[in-house]
PDB file of C-alpha atoms in Angstrom:
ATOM      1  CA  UNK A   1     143.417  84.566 126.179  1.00  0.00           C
ATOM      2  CA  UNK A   2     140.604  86.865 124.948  1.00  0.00           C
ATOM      3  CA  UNK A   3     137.822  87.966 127.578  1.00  0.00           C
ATOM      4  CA  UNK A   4     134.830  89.916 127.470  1.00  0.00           C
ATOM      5  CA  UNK A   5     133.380  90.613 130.286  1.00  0.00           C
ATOM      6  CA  UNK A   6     129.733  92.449 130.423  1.00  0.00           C
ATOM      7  CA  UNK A   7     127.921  94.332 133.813  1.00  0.00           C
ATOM      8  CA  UNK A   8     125.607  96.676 134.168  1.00  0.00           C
ATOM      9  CA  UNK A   9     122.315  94.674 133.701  1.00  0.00           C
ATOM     10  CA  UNK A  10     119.586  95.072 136.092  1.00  0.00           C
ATOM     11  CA  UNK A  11     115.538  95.355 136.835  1.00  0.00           C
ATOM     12  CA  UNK A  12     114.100  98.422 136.040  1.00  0.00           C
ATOM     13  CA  UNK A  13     111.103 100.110 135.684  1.00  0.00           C
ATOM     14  CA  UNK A  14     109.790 100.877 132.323  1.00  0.00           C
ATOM     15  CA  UNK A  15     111.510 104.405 130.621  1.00  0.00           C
ATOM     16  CA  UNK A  16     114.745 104.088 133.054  1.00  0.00           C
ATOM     17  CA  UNK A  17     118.002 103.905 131.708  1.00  0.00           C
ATOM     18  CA  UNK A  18     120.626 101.298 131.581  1.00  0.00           C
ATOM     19  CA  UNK A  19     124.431 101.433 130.946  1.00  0.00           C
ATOM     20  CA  UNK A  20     126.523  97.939 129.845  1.00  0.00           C
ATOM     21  CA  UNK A  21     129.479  97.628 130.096  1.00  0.00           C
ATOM     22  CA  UNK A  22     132.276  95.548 128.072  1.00  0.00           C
ATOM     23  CA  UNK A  23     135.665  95.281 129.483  1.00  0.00           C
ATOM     24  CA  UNK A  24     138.012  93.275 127.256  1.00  0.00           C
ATOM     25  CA  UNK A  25     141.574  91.922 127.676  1.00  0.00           C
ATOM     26  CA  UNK A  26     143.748  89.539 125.362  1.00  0.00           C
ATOM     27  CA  UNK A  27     143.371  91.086 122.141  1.00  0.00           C
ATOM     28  CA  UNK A  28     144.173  94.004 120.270  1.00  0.00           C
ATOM     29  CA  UNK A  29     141.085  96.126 120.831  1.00  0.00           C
ATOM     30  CA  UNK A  30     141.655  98.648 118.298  1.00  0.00           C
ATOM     31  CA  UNK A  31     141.740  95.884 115.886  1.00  0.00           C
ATOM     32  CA  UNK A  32     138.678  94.480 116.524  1.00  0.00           C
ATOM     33  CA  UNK A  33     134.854  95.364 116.024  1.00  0.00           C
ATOM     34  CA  UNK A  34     132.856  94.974 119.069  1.00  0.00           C
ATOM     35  CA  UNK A  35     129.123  94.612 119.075  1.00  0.00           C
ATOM     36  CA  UNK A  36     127.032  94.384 121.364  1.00  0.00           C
ATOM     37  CA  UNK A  37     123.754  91.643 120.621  1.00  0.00           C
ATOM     38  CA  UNK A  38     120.458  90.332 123.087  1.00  0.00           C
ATOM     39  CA  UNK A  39     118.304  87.468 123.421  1.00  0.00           C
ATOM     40  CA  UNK A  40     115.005  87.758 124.537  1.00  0.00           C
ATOM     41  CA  UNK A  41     113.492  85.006 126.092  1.00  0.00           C
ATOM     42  CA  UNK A  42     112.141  82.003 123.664  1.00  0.00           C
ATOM     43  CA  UNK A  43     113.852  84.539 120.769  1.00  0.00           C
ATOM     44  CA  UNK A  44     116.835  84.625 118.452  1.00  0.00           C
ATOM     45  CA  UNK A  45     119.626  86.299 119.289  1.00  0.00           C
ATOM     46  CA  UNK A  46     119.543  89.413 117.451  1.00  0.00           C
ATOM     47  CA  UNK A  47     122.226  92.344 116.722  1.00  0.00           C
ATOM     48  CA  UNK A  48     121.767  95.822 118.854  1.00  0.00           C
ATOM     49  CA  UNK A  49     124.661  97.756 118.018  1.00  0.00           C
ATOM     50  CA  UNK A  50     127.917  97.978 116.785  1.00  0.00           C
ATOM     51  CA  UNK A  51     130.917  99.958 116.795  1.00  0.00           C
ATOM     52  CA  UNK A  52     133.510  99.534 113.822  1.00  0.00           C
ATOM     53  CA  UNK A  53     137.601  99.728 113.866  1.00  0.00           C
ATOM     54  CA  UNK A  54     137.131 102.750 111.663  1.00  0.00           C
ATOM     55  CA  UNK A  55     135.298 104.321 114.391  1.00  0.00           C
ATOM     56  CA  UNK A  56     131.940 104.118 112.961  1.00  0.00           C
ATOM     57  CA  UNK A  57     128.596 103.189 114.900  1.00  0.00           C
ATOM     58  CA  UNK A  58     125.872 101.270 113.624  1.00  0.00           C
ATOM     59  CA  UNK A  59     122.616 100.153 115.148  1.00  0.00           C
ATOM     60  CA  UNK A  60     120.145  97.566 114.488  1.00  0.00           C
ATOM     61  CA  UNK A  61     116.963  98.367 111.783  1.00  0.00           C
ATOM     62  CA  UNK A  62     114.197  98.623 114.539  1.00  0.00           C
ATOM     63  CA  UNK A  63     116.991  99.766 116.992  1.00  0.00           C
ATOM     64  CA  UNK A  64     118.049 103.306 116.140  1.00  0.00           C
ATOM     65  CA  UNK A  65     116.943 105.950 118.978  1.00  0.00           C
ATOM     66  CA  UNK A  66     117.338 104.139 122.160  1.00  0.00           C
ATOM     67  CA  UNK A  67     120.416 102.482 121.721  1.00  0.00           C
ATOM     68  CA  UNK A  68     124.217 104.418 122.142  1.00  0.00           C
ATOM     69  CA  UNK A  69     127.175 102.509 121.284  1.00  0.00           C
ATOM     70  CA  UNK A  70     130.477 103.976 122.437  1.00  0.00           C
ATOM     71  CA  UNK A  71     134.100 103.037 122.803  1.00  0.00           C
ATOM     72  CA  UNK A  72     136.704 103.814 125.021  1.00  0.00           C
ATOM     73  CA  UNK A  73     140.130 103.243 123.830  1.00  0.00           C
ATOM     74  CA  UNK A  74     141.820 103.607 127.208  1.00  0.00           C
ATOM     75  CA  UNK A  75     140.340 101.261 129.029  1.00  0.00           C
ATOM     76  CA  UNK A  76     139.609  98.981 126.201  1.00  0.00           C
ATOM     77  CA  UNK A  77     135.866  98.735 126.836  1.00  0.00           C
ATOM     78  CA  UNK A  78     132.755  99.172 124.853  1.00  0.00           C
ATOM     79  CA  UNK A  79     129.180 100.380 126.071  1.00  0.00           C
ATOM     80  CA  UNK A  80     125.869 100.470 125.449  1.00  0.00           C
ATOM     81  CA  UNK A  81     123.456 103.138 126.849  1.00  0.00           C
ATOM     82  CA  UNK A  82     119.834 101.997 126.314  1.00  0.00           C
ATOM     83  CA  UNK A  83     117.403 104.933 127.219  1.00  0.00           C
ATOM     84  CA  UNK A  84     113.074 104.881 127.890  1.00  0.00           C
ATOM     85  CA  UNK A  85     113.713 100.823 128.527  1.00  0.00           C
ATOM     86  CA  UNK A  86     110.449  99.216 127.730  1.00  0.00           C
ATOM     87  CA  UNK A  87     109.842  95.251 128.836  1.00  0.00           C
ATOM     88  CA  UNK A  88     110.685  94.124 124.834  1.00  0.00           C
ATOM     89  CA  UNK A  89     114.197  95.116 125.769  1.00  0.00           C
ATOM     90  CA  UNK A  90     113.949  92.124 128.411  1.00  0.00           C
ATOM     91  CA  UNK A  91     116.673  90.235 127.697  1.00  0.00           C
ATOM     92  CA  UNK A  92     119.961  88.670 128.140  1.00  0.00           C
ATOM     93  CA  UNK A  93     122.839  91.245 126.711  1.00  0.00           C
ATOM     94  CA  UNK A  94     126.139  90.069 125.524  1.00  0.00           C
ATOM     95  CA  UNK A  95     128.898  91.603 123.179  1.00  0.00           C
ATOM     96  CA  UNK A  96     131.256  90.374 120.860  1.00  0.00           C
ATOM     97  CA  UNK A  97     134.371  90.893 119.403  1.00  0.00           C
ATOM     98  CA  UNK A  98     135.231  90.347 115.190  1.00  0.00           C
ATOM     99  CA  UNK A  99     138.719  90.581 113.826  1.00  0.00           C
ATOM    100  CA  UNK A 100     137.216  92.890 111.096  1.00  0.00           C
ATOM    101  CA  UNK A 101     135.876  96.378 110.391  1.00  0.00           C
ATOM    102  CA  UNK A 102     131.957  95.925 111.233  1.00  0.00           C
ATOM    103  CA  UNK A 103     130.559  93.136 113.560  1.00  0.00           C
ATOM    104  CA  UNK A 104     128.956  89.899 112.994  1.00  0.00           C
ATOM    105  CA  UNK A 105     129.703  87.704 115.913  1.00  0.00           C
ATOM    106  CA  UNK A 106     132.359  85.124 114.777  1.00  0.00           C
ATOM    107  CA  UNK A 107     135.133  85.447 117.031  1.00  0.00           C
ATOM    108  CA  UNK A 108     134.990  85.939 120.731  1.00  0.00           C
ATOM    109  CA  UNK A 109     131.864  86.292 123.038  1.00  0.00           C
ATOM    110  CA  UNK A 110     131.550  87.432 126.841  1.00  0.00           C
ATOM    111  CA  UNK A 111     128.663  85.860 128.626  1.00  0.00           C
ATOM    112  CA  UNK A 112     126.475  87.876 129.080  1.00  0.00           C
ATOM    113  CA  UNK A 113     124.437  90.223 131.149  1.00  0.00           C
ATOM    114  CA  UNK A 114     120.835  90.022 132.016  1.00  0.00           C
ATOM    115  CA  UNK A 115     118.568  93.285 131.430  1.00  0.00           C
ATOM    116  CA  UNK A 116     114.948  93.068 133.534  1.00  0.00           C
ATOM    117  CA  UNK A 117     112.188  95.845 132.823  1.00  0.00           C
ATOM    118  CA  UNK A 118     109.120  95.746 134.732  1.00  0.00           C
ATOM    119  CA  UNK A 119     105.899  97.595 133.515  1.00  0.00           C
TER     120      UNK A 119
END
């Protein structure tokens, strides 16, 4: 049975940094694109960054300096370093998992893990 499993959210203060987390079990991770998405609240859910089976990294248009994808094969788990948080980053953080080469979200989902930044 597929998991994904996300940590690492918190409250912090405005221009901290954050590490998630994405541990996975019950599929073949190398065969999978994992991406990592957040809703803010009263928003749509909206991509942050993905990383690819071919070992690429993409992020999302407005989403490009902040945000660091990165994989570990080992351990089968994906992060996501946000840096200089700001309170539009407020939101709740989950990643995903696609049976394909870049990410869009169709196969298997973890539940989440909520990001807080205060002023």
């Amino acid at each position: 049975q597929a998991q994904l499993v996300e940590t690492g959210g918190a409250v912090v203060q405005a221009g901290g940094s954050l590490r998630l987390s994405c541990a996975t079990s019950g599929f073949a991770f190398n065969n999978y694109a994992i991406g990592w998405y957040r809703q803010a609240p009263g928003k749509d859910r909206e991509g942050v960054s993905c990383s690819t089976t071919d070992g690429a990294t993409y992020n999302g248009e407005y989403l490009k300096d902040r945000f660091t994808i990165s994989r570990d094969v080992a351990n089968n788990t994906v992060y996501l370093q946000i840096d200089n948080l700001n309170p539009g980053d407020t939101a709740v953080y989950y990643c995903a998992a696609d049976r394909e080469t870049l990410c869009y979200g169709r196969d298997y989902w973890g539940k989440g893990t909520l990001v807080i930044v205060s002023p």
